Short mmCIF file of C-alpha atoms in Angstrom, two decimals:
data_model
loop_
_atom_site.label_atom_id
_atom_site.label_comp_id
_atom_site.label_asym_id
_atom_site.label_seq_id
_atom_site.Cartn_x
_atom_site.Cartn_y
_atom_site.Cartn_z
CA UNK V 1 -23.36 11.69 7.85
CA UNK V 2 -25.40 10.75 4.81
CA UNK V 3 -25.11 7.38 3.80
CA UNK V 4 -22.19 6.34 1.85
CA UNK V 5 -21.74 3.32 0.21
CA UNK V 6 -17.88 1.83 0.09
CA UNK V 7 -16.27 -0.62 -2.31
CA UNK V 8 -16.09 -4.30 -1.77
CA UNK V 9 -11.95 -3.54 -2.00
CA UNK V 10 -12.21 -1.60 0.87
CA UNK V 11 -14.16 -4.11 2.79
CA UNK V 12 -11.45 -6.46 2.15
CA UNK V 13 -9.04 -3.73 3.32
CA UNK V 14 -10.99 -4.07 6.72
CA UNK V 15 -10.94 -7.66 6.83
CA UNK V 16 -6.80 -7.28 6.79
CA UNK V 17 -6.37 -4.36 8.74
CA UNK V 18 -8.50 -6.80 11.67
CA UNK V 19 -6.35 -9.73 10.62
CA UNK V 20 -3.05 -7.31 11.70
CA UNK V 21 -2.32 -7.51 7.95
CA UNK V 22 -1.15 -4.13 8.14
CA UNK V 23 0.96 -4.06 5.20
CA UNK V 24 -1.60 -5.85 2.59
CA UNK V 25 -4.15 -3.25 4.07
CA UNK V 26 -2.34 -1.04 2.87
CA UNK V 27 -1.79 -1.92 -0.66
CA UNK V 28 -5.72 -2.56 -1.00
CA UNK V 29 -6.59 1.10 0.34
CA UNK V 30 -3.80 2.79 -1.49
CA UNK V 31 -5.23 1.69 -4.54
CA UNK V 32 -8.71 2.90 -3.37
CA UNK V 33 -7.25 6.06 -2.43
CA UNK V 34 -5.38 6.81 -5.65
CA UNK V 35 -8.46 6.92 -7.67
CA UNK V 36 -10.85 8.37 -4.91
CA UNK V 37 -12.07 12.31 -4.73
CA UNK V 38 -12.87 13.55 -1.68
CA UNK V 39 -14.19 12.85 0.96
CA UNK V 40 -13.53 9.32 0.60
CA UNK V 41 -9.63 10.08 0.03
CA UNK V 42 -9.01 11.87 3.28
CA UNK V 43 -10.81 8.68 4.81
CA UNK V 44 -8.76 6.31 3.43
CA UNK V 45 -5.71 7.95 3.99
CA UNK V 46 -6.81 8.44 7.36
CA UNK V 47 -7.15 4.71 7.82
CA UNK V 48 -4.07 4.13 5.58
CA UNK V 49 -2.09 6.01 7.52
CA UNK V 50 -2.97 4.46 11.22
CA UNK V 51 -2.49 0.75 9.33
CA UNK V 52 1.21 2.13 8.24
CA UNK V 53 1.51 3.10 11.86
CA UNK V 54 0.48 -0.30 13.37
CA UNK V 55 3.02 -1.73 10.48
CA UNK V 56 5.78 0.51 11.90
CA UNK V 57 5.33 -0.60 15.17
CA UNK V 58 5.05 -4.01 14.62
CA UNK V 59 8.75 -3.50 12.62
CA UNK V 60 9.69 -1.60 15.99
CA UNK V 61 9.61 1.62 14.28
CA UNK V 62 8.70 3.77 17.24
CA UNK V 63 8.84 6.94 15.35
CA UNK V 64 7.38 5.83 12.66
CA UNK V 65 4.62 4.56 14.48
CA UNK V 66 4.01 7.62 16.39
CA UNK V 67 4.11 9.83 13.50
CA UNK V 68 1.63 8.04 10.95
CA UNK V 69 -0.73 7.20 13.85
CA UNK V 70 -1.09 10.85 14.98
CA UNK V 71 -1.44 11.95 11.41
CA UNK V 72 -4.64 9.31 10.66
CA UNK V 73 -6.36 10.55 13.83
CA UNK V 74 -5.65 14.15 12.71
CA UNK V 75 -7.36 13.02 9.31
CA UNK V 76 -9.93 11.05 10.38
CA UNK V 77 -11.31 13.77 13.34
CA UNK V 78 -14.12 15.14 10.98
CA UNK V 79 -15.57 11.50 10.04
CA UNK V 80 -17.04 10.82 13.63
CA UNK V 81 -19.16 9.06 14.83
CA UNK V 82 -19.04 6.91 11.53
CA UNK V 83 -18.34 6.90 7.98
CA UNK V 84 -19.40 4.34 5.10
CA UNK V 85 -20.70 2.02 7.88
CA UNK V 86 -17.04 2.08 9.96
CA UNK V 87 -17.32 3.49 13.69
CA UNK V 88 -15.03 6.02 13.20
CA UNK V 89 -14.92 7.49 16.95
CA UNK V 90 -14.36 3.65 18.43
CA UNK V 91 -11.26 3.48 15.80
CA UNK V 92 -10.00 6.83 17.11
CA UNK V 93 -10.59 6.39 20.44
CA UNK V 94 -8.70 3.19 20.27
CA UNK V 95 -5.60 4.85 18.12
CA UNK V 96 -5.40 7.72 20.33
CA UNK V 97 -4.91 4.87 23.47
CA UNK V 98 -2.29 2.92 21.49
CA UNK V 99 -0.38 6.55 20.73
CA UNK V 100 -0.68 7.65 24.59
CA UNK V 101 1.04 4.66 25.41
CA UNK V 102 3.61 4.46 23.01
CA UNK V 103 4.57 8.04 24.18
CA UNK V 104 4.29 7.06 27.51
CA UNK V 105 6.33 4.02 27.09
CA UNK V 106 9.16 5.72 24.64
CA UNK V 107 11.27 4.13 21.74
CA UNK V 108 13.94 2.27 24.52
CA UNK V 109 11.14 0.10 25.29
CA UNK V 110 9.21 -0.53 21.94
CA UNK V 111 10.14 -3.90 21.84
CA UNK V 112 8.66 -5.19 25.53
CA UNK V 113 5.50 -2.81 24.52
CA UNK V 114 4.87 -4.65 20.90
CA UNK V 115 5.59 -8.49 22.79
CA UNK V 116 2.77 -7.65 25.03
CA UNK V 117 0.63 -5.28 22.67
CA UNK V 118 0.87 -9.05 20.17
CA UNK V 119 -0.03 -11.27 23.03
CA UNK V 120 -2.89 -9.02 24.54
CA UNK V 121 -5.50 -10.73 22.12
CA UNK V 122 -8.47 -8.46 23.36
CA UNK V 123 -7.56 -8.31 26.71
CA UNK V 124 -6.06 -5.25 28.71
CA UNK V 125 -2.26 -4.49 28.53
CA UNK V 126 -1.56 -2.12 31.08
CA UNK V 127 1.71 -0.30 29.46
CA UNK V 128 3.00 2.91 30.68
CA UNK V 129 -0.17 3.64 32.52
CA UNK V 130 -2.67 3.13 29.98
CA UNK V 131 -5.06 0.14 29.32
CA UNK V 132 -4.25 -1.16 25.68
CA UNK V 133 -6.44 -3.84 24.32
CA UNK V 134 -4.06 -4.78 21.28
CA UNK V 135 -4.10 -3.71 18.07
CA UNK V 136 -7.00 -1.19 17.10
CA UNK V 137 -9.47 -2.75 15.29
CA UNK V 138 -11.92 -1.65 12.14
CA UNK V 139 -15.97 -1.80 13.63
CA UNK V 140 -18.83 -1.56 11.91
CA UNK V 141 -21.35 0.75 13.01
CA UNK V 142 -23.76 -2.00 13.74
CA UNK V 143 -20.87 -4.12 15.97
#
């Protein structure tokens, strides 16, 4: 994609979303994405939407979770491999783990799955089959 050039707001929206400030993320995208036109909107909704998700489940919302993360992959599919300097493929790649395992694990255990999701810290959670490294995290293109 041609080069796009983001706001420093959003950049700070990063910095949260990788600091598991899922909620505060989202209050500094939303108010990105209220005044954005497309194709910027869709992207920050996209990435709006998998930080409500992450919220949810860290509130034990399975369904929540599952819903709003499917939905920000579903939005975010046509910004790969990157957009406005964010890797958007590693980001999906690493939503569309945490989703296959919360489906594979179920809302009975969404508790046990969000204790060892927390304490992962970049290393592999094996939860209902699949390898979960935590949280997904917001890369830049360049690392």
């Amino acid at each position: 994609m041609t080069a796009i050039v983001l706001p420093e707001e959003f950049w700070q929206g990063v910095d949260q979303f990788n600091q598991q400030e899922f909620y505060a993320c989202h209050d500094t995208l939303e108010a990105l994405w209220i005044e954005a036109v497309e194709p910027q909107k869709r992207f920050y909704q996209g990435i709006l939407q998998i930080a409500v998700g992450c919220y949810h489940l860290g509130n034990l919302n399975w369904r929540g979770a599952v819903v709003l993360l499917g939905e920000g992959i579903g939005r975010l599919s046509n910004y790969q491999p990157d957009y406005g300097g964010i890797d958007v493929t590693e980001l999906l790649s690493q939503s569309v783990n945490l989703l296959e395992a919360l489906q594979n694990v179920g809302s009975e255990q969404v508790a046990d799955f969000v204790r060892q999701l927390e304490a992962a810290d970049s290393n592999d959670v094996v939860v209902g089959g699949e390898g979960v490294r935590g949280f997904p995290k917001l890369k830049g293109v360049d690392g």
